[in-house]
Amino acid sequence: MAKPLPLTDADGEVRELTETDFKQMRPAGEVFAELFGAEQAVEMLKPKGGRPHKDSPKVFTGIRLDAEVLEAFRATGKGWQTRMNDALKEWLKDHSPA
């Protein structure tokens, strides 16, 4: 097999892949097994599963709010949507939504 060309130029810019590059590519499982051993390769390539599932997941919705309400919550910084959700849940404890 021919030695692959560097993927970057002298300035560190990534060059466009060629047909030869694609022909030389191999599945990650093969390469990882050679580099780390078969057992470690299997572990490294396991799907991570993403974010854990919640018992009561959030539902996306579009809602129109007064600008001052939205600005007040946004002004509290990161996590403002969670705080708004918590405020609405608290309100529901003493009020009927109808």
mmCIF file of C-alpha atoms in Angstrom:
data_model
loop_
_atom_site.group_PDB
_atom_site.id
_atom_site.type_symbol
_atom_site.label_atom_id
_atom_site.label_comp_id
_atom_site.label_asym_id
_atom_site.label_seq_id
_atom_site.Cartn_x
_atom_site.Cartn_y
_atom_site.Cartn_z
ATOM 1 C CA MET A 1 0.000 0.000 0.000
ATOM 2 C CA ALA A 2 1.294 3.468 -0.875
ATOM 3 C CA LYS A 3 2.156 5.807 1.960
ATOM 4 C CA PRO A 4 -0.722 8.251 2.436
ATOM 5 C CA LEU A 5 -0.158 11.951 1.806
ATOM 6 C CA PRO A 6 -0.359 14.316 4.774
ATOM 7 C CA LEU A 7 -3.903 15.632 5.228
ATOM 8 C CA THR A 8 -2.702 19.182 5.887
ATOM 9 C CA ASP A 9 -0.458 21.567 4.034
ATOM 10 C CA ALA A 10 2.396 23.642 5.481
ATOM 11 C CA ASP A 11 -0.104 26.240 6.757
ATOM 12 C CA GLY A 12 -2.129 23.582 8.579
ATOM 13 C CA GLU A 13 -5.005 23.785 6.111
ATOM 14 C CA VAL A 14 -6.757 20.490 5.468
ATOM 15 C CA ARG A 15 -6.461 19.443 1.851
ATOM 16 C CA GLU A 16 -9.273 17.941 -0.202
ATOM 17 C CA LEU A 17 -9.369 14.134 -0.025
ATOM 18 C CA THR A 18 -8.544 12.292 -3.233
ATOM 19 C CA GLU A 19 -9.842 9.046 -4.706
ATOM 20 C CA THR A 20 -6.614 7.403 -3.495
ATOM 21 C CA ASP A 21 -7.315 8.607 0.053
ATOM 22 C CA PHE A 22 -10.760 7.029 -0.020
ATOM 23 C CA LYS A 23 -9.385 3.748 -1.383
ATOM 24 C CA GLN A 24 -6.860 3.590 1.477
ATOM 25 C CA MET A 25 -9.431 4.219 4.191
ATOM 26 C CA ARG A 26 -10.365 1.354 6.512
ATOM 27 C CA PRO A 27 -13.108 0.901 9.088
ATOM 28 C CA ALA A 28 -12.340 2.323 12.530
ATOM 29 C CA GLY A 29 -12.807 -1.131 14.073
ATOM 30 C CA GLU A 30 -9.887 -2.506 12.081
ATOM 31 C CA VAL A 31 -7.579 0.397 12.815
ATOM 32 C CA PHE A 32 -8.493 0.596 16.519
ATOM 33 C CA ALA A 33 -7.982 -3.156 16.924
ATOM 34 C CA GLU A 34 -4.447 -2.800 15.542
ATOM 35 C CA LEU A 35 -3.674 0.231 17.696
ATOM 36 C CA PHE A 36 -5.381 -0.705 20.974
ATOM 37 C CA GLY A 37 -6.267 -4.409 20.759
ATOM 38 C CA ALA A 38 -9.571 -6.025 19.839
ATOM 39 C CA GLU A 39 -11.146 -5.815 23.298
ATOM 40 C CA GLN A 40 -10.386 -2.114 23.748
ATOM 41 C CA ALA A 41 -11.517 -1.383 20.172
ATOM 42 C CA VAL A 42 -14.924 -2.938 20.863
ATOM 43 C CA GLU A 43 -15.273 -0.858 24.033
ATOM 44 C CA MET A 44 -14.252 2.362 22.270
ATOM 45 C CA LEU A 45 -16.733 1.838 19.435
ATOM 46 C CA LYS A 46 -19.754 1.050 21.632
ATOM 47 C CA PRO A 47 -22.583 3.533 21.197
ATOM 48 C CA LYS A 48 -22.611 5.933 24.109
ATOM 49 C CA GLY A 49 -26.407 6.182 24.234
ATOM 50 C CA GLY A 50 -26.608 9.959 24.451
ATOM 51 C CA ARG A 51 -28.485 11.788 27.143
ATOM 52 C CA PRO A 52 -30.279 9.605 29.715
ATOM 53 C CA HIS A 53 -34.032 9.274 29.230
ATOM 54 C CA LYS A 54 -36.171 11.197 31.701
ATOM 55 C CA ASP A 55 -39.370 9.923 33.306
ATOM 56 C CA SER A 56 -41.137 13.090 32.185
ATOM 57 C CA PRO A 57 -39.270 14.551 29.190
ATOM 58 C CA LYS A 58 -39.783 18.147 28.131
ATOM 59 C CA VAL A 59 -41.987 18.889 25.114
ATOM 60 C CA PHE A 60 -41.040 21.563 22.604
ATOM 61 C CA THR A 61 -43.684 24.214 22.072
ATOM 62 C CA GLY A 62 -43.983 27.638 20.577
ATOM 63 C CA ILE A 63 -45.519 30.222 22.914
ATOM 64 C CA ARG A 64 -46.154 33.951 22.697
ATOM 65 C CA LEU A 65 -45.224 35.893 25.822
ATOM 66 C CA ASP A 66 -45.182 39.548 26.740
ATOM 67 C CA ALA A 67 -41.771 41.002 26.017
ATOM 68 C CA GLU A 68 -41.291 42.152 29.620
ATOM 69 C CA VAL A 69 -41.961 38.634 30.965
ATOM 70 C CA LEU A 70 -39.502 37.066 28.553
ATOM 71 C CA GLU A 71 -36.865 39.749 29.173
ATOM 72 C CA ALA A 72 -37.191 39.344 32.956
ATOM 73 C CA PHE A 73 -36.520 35.606 32.792
ATOM 74 C CA ARG A 74 -33.732 35.951 30.207
ATOM 75 C CA ALA A 75 -32.068 38.566 32.397
ATOM 76 C CA THR A 76 -31.573 35.904 35.079
ATOM 77 C CA GLY A 77 -28.967 34.221 32.858
ATOM 78 C CA LYS A 78 -28.315 30.657 31.810
ATOM 79 C CA GLY A 79 -31.094 28.287 32.852
ATOM 80 C CA TRP A 80 -33.841 30.885 32.453
ATOM 81 C CA GLN A 81 -36.122 28.450 30.595
ATOM 82 C CA THR A 82 -35.874 25.937 33.441
ATOM 83 C CA ARG A 83 -36.674 28.673 35.943
ATOM 84 C CA MET A 84 -39.668 29.740 33.843
ATOM 85 C CA ASN A 85 -40.869 26.129 33.722
ATOM 86 C CA ASP A 86 -40.446 25.847 37.515
ATOM 87 C CA ALA A 87 -42.385 29.092 38.044
ATOM 88 C CA LEU A 88 -45.261 27.774 35.932
ATOM 89 C CA LYS A 89 -45.276 24.466 37.829
ATOM 90 C CA GLU A 90 -45.384 26.370 41.123
ATOM 91 C CA TRP A 91 -48.264 28.508 39.849
ATOM 92 C CA LEU A 92 -50.219 25.364 38.902
ATOM 93 C CA LYS A 93 -50.090 24.130 42.518
ATOM 94 C CA ASP A 94 -52.523 26.899 43.588
ATOM 95 C CA HIS A 95 -54.329 27.708 40.334
ATOM 96 C CA SER A 96 -56.403 25.986 37.703
ATOM 97 C CA PRO A 97 -55.067 26.436 34.174
ATOM 98 C CA ALA A 98 -58.613 27.095 32.887
#
